[in-house]
Short mmCIF file of C-alpha atoms and ligand atoms in Angstrom, two decimals:
data_model
loop_
_atom_site.label_atom_id
_atom_site.label_comp_id
_atom_site.label_asym_id
_atom_site.label_seq_id
_atom_site.Cartn_x
_atom_site.Cartn_y
_atom_site.Cartn_z
CA THR A 1 210.05 100.94 -32.32
CA GLY A 2 209.71 103.65 -29.53
CA SER A 3 211.88 104.79 -26.60
CA SER A 4 211.81 102.98 -23.40
CA ARG A 5 210.84 104.75 -19.85
CA PRO A 6 214.62 104.68 -18.91
CA GLN A 7 215.65 106.17 -22.27
CA ARG A 8 213.05 109.03 -21.85
CA ILE A 9 214.57 109.55 -18.32
CA LEU A 10 218.09 109.78 -19.57
CA LYS A 11 216.69 112.47 -22.32
CA ALA A 12 215.14 114.48 -19.33
CA VAL A 13 218.31 114.50 -17.70
CA GLN A 14 220.34 115.60 -20.70
CA LYS A 15 217.76 118.16 -21.53
CA ASN A 16 217.25 119.55 -17.87
CA ALA A 17 220.48 118.72 -15.57
CA THR A 18 223.77 120.29 -15.56
CA LYS A 19 226.56 118.01 -16.43
CA GLY A 20 228.70 117.30 -13.47
CA ASP A 21 226.10 118.33 -11.05
CA PRO A 22 224.51 115.61 -9.31
CA GLN A 23 221.98 117.62 -7.50
CA SER A 24 220.64 118.77 -10.85
CA VAL A 25 220.14 115.19 -12.17
CA ILE A 26 218.35 114.08 -9.05
CA SER A 27 216.22 117.13 -9.51
CA ALA A 28 215.56 116.31 -13.19
CA ILE A 29 214.69 112.74 -12.71
CA ASP A 30 212.34 113.69 -9.73
CA TYR A 31 210.55 116.40 -11.89
CA TYR A 32 210.20 114.01 -14.76
CA CYS A 33 208.91 111.09 -12.73
CA ARG A 34 206.61 113.15 -10.67
CA HIS A 35 205.06 115.24 -13.54
CA LYS A 36 205.60 113.30 -16.52
CA GLU A 37 205.95 109.75 -16.09
CA TRP A 38 206.20 107.38 -12.75
CA ALA A 39 209.34 105.27 -12.26
CA MET A 40 210.48 103.18 -9.75
CA ASN A 41 213.31 105.34 -8.34
CA VAL A 42 213.54 105.64 -4.58
CA GLY A 43 212.40 109.22 -5.08
CA ASP A 44 212.70 112.48 -3.29
CA ASP A 45 210.68 111.64 -0.01
CA LYS A 46 212.40 108.56 0.51
CA GLY A 47 215.71 109.78 -0.83
CA LEU A 48 216.00 112.38 2.19
CA ILE A 49 215.90 109.48 4.44
CA LEU A 50 218.58 107.57 2.46
CA ASP A 51 220.64 110.75 2.37
CA SER A 52 220.53 111.07 6.24
CA VAL A 53 221.14 107.52 6.89
CA LEU A 54 224.21 107.68 4.46
CA THR A 55 225.52 110.68 5.91
CA GLU A 56 225.35 108.88 9.43
CA VAL A 57 227.09 105.82 8.23
CA ASN A 58 229.65 107.65 5.92
CA PRO A 59 230.48 104.34 4.33
CA SER A 60 234.03 103.59 2.59
CA MET A 61 232.34 100.67 0.89
CA ALA A 62 228.74 100.66 -0.19
CA LEU A 63 226.66 98.11 -2.07
CA GLU A 64 223.51 98.72 -4.11
CA LEU A 65 221.40 95.77 -5.27
CA GLY A 66 219.14 97.31 -7.90
CA THR A 67 220.31 100.05 -10.04
CA TYR A 68 217.66 100.82 -12.26
CA CYS A 69 218.28 104.19 -14.05
CA GLY A 70 221.05 104.86 -11.36
CA TYR A 71 219.11 107.64 -9.47
CA SER A 72 219.96 106.19 -6.05
CA SER A 73 223.55 105.55 -7.21
CA VAL A 74 223.68 109.23 -7.89
CA ARG A 75 222.20 109.77 -4.50
CA ILE A 76 224.56 107.59 -2.48
CA ALA A 77 227.73 108.62 -4.74
CA ARG A 78 227.33 112.38 -4.22
CA LEU A 79 227.56 111.95 -0.56
CA LEU A 80 230.59 109.55 -0.33
CA SER A 81 233.69 110.83 0.95
CA PRO A 82 236.84 110.95 -1.38
CA ASN A 83 238.31 107.53 -2.17
CA SER A 84 234.98 105.81 -0.84
CA LYS A 85 233.17 103.65 -3.48
CA LEU A 86 229.72 102.50 -4.45
CA ILE A 87 229.20 98.93 -6.07
CA THR A 88 225.97 98.79 -7.73
CA VAL A 89 224.40 95.52 -9.24
CA GLU A 90 221.85 95.25 -12.02
CA PHE A 91 220.42 92.40 -13.62
CA ASN A 92 218.75 94.01 -16.54
CA PRO A 93 221.57 94.96 -19.16
CA ALA A 94 219.23 97.85 -20.79
CA PHE A 95 218.92 99.42 -17.11
CA ALA A 96 222.74 99.07 -16.62
CA ALA A 97 223.54 100.87 -20.14
CA ILE A 98 221.08 103.80 -19.02
CA ALA A 99 222.34 104.03 -15.45
CA ARG A 100 225.97 104.24 -16.62
CA GLN A 101 225.13 107.17 -18.85
CA ILE A 102 223.19 109.08 -15.94
CA ILE A 103 225.83 108.42 -13.33
CA ALA A 104 228.51 109.66 -15.75
CA TYR A 105 226.33 112.74 -16.54
CA ALA A 106 226.66 113.45 -12.93
CA GLY A 107 230.27 113.22 -12.85
CA LEU A 108 230.32 110.23 -10.39
CA GLN A 109 231.63 107.58 -12.46
CA ASP A 110 234.91 107.33 -10.72
CA LYS A 111 233.06 106.47 -7.63
CA VAL A 112 230.48 104.11 -8.77
CA THR A 113 231.21 100.58 -10.44
CA ILE A 114 228.18 99.14 -12.06
CA VAL A 115 228.34 95.27 -12.26
CA GLU A 116 225.81 93.43 -14.43
CA GLY A 117 224.41 90.25 -13.37
CA ALA A 118 222.08 88.63 -10.60
CA SER A 119 223.00 89.40 -7.03
CA GLY A 120 222.96 85.68 -6.23
CA ASP A 121 225.63 84.95 -8.44
CA LEU A 122 227.82 87.97 -7.92
CA ILE A 123 227.70 88.31 -4.19
CA PRO A 124 229.94 85.23 -3.69
CA LYS A 125 232.54 86.79 -5.93
CA MET A 126 232.64 90.19 -4.59
CA LYS A 127 235.69 89.78 -2.33
CA GLU A 128 237.98 88.17 -4.98
CA ARG A 129 236.77 90.78 -7.57
CA PHE A 130 237.12 93.86 -5.65
CA GLY A 131 239.67 93.01 -2.99
CA LEU A 132 237.30 94.07 -0.32
CA LYS A 133 236.88 92.64 3.16
CA SER A 134 233.16 93.75 3.90
CA PHE A 135 230.71 96.40 3.19
CA ASP A 136 230.01 99.21 5.57
CA PHE A 137 226.72 100.12 4.00
CA VAL A 138 224.02 98.15 1.62
CA PHE A 139 221.07 99.36 -0.21
CA LEU A 140 218.38 96.80 -1.02
CA ASP A 141 216.16 97.87 -4.03
CA HIS A 142 216.15 95.02 -6.33
CA TRP A 143 213.44 91.95 -6.57
CA LYS A 144 211.79 92.12 -3.35
CA ASP A 145 211.90 88.48 -2.79
CA ARG A 146 215.66 88.41 -3.10
CA TYR A 147 216.19 90.43 -0.02
CA VAL A 148 216.30 87.69 2.37
CA PRO A 149 218.36 85.29 0.25
CA ASP A 150 220.90 87.90 -0.40
CA THR A 151 221.18 89.27 3.02
CA LYS A 152 221.72 85.68 4.23
CA LEU A 153 224.22 85.24 1.30
CA LEU A 154 225.98 88.45 2.50
CA GLU A 155 226.20 87.20 6.00
CA ASP A 156 227.64 83.69 4.74
CA CYS A 157 230.16 85.34 2.55
CA GLY A 158 231.52 87.39 5.32
CA LEU A 159 230.84 90.65 3.54
CA LEU A 160 229.05 92.09 6.47
CA ARG A 161 230.75 93.26 9.60
CA LYS A 162 229.68 94.55 13.07
CA GLY A 163 227.80 97.67 12.42
CA THR A 164 227.33 97.38 8.90
CA VAL A 165 224.10 99.08 7.83
CA LEU A 166 221.38 97.44 5.47
CA LEU A 167 218.80 99.89 4.28
CA ALA A 168 216.11 98.33 2.23
CA ASP A 169 213.58 100.17 -0.06
CA ASN A 170 209.85 99.25 -0.39
CA VAL A 171 209.33 97.23 2.70
CA ILE A 172 205.51 98.23 2.71
CA CYS A 173 204.78 98.80 -1.10
CA PRO A 174 205.38 96.44 -3.03
CA GLY A 175 206.35 94.94 0.30
CA ALA A 176 209.24 92.72 1.56
CA PRO A 177 207.19 90.88 4.41
CA GLU A 178 209.66 87.88 4.69
CA TYR A 179 212.48 90.57 5.00
CA LEU A 180 210.81 92.44 7.65
CA LYS A 181 210.22 89.12 9.63
CA TYR A 182 213.83 88.15 9.02
CA VAL A 183 215.55 91.19 10.34
CA ARG A 184 212.98 92.00 13.17
CA ASN A 185 213.13 88.71 14.81
CA ASN A 186 216.79 88.23 14.45
CA PRO A 187 219.08 88.78 17.47
CA ARG A 188 221.98 89.70 14.90
CA TYR A 189 220.29 92.54 13.55
CA GLU A 190 218.93 96.07 15.32
CA SER A 191 216.16 97.17 12.94
CA ARG A 192 214.27 100.39 12.75
CA TYR A 193 211.39 101.53 10.40
CA TYR A 194 211.44 104.78 8.70
CA PRO A 195 207.83 105.54 7.51
CA SER A 196 207.42 107.63 4.24
CA VAL A 197 205.72 107.23 0.93
CA LEU A 198 205.86 105.42 -2.34
CA GLU A 199 207.97 107.60 -4.75
CA TYR A 200 206.12 110.46 -6.34
CA THR A 201 202.81 109.16 -4.75
CA LYS A 202 200.78 109.46 -1.48
CA ALA A 203 200.81 105.85 -0.90
CA GLU A 204 202.46 104.55 2.31
CA ASP A 205 206.05 103.05 1.95
CA GLY A 206 209.07 103.28 3.98
CA LEU A 207 212.68 102.08 4.64
CA GLU A 208 214.00 99.44 6.96
CA LYS A 209 217.28 100.32 8.51
CA SER A 210 219.09 97.11 9.98
CA VAL A 211 222.38 97.23 11.62
CA PHE A 212 224.29 94.00 11.69
CA LEU A 213 225.62 93.12 15.24
CA GLY A 214 228.19 90.50 14.16
O1 76T B 301 210.20 95.96 -7.88
C1 76T B 301 210.71 97.09 -7.49
N1 76T B 301 212.13 97.14 -8.01
C2 76T B 301 212.99 95.97 -8.30
C3 76T B 301 212.90 95.63 -9.87
C4 76T B 301 211.93 95.53 -10.53
C5 76T B 301 211.81 95.29 -12.03
C6 76T B 301 213.09 95.02 -12.68
C7 76T B 301 214.20 94.96 -11.72
C8 76T B 301 215.61 94.64 -12.39
N2 76T B 301 216.69 94.76 -11.54
C9 76T B 301 217.14 93.89 -10.86
C10 76T B 301 216.49 92.60 -10.74
C11 76T B 301 217.02 91.68 -10.08
C12 76T B 301 218.22 91.71 -9.58
N3 76T B 301 219.14 90.84 -8.72
N4 76T B 301 220.38 91.70 -8.45
C13 76T B 301 220.04 92.74 -8.95
C14 76T B 301 218.87 93.15 -9.67
C15 76T B 301 218.40 94.06 -10.43
C16 76T B 301 214.17 95.20 -10.55
C17 76T B 301 210.12 98.10 -7.43
C18 76T B 301 208.84 98.38 -7.61
C19 76T B 301 207.90 99.42 -7.26
C20 76T B 301 206.59 99.46 -7.42
C21 76T B 301 205.99 99.13 -8.59
C22 76T B 301 204.87 99.32 -8.94
C23 76T B 301 203.75 99.61 -7.91
F1 76T B 301 202.50 99.78 -8.35
C24 76T B 301 204.39 100.22 -6.70
C25 76T B 301 205.68 100.16 -6.47
C26 76T B 301 208.50 100.53 -6.65
C27 76T B 301 209.99 100.38 -6.13
O2 76T B 301 210.36 101.44 -5.45
C28 76T B 301 210.71 99.18 -6.66
O3 76T B 301 212.12 99.03 -6.25
MG1 MG B 302 212.56 100.72 -4.88
#
């Protein structure tokens, strides 16, 4: 049987990027997915917004829900300060296997921990497993109908602190209407929409940044 799209993305990274150079990994994936084969990476347009929010927050502990091929894991981890960490959750083992190789190719394996499983099962175990108090930054990019239940779960598990920043991908396309309602009508969040485009297309999409107020 043939290769999968994630396998072809890994091949494009191995062929066109420089080992240990995260920016070249990002550029190789963006080039492949813009000119050869679309894939659901956050991409270069929304990626610039992710970079700027991340640089502003400068998190010590970051969480990503939805690793896919590791494109946003590389974008996030390359900007983390020394000793800061990213935990990324991926439900699909085939995606996780490719992401592990792409993150390692970028030389970021010491900053990123990929956890395989469903967010709903793993979030309640995070404190004990990783000995962490709370997250400073959360990137939501998994199943869009999980954004609200997982945000509530993060609150209930005491994993958000005053000032934690949530950044959600795809709030327009495919859309996360319940999530927008939840964070925008909630006095415990201060939200702002960053308009952009769906990765590698001209379709409208954007990121919602929500600060937890405690
Ligand atoms: O749906 C999306 N992404 C989520 C997703 C999707 C499939 C599989 C997984 C498996 N990974 C997974 C699942 C459950 C999980 N629970 N905890 C961790 C975890 C991890 C995740 C998506 C779609 C489009 C899109 C598609 C088509 C189109 F026309 C326009 C736009 C664009 C995006 O940027 C997207 O992010
Ligand atoms: Mg996405």
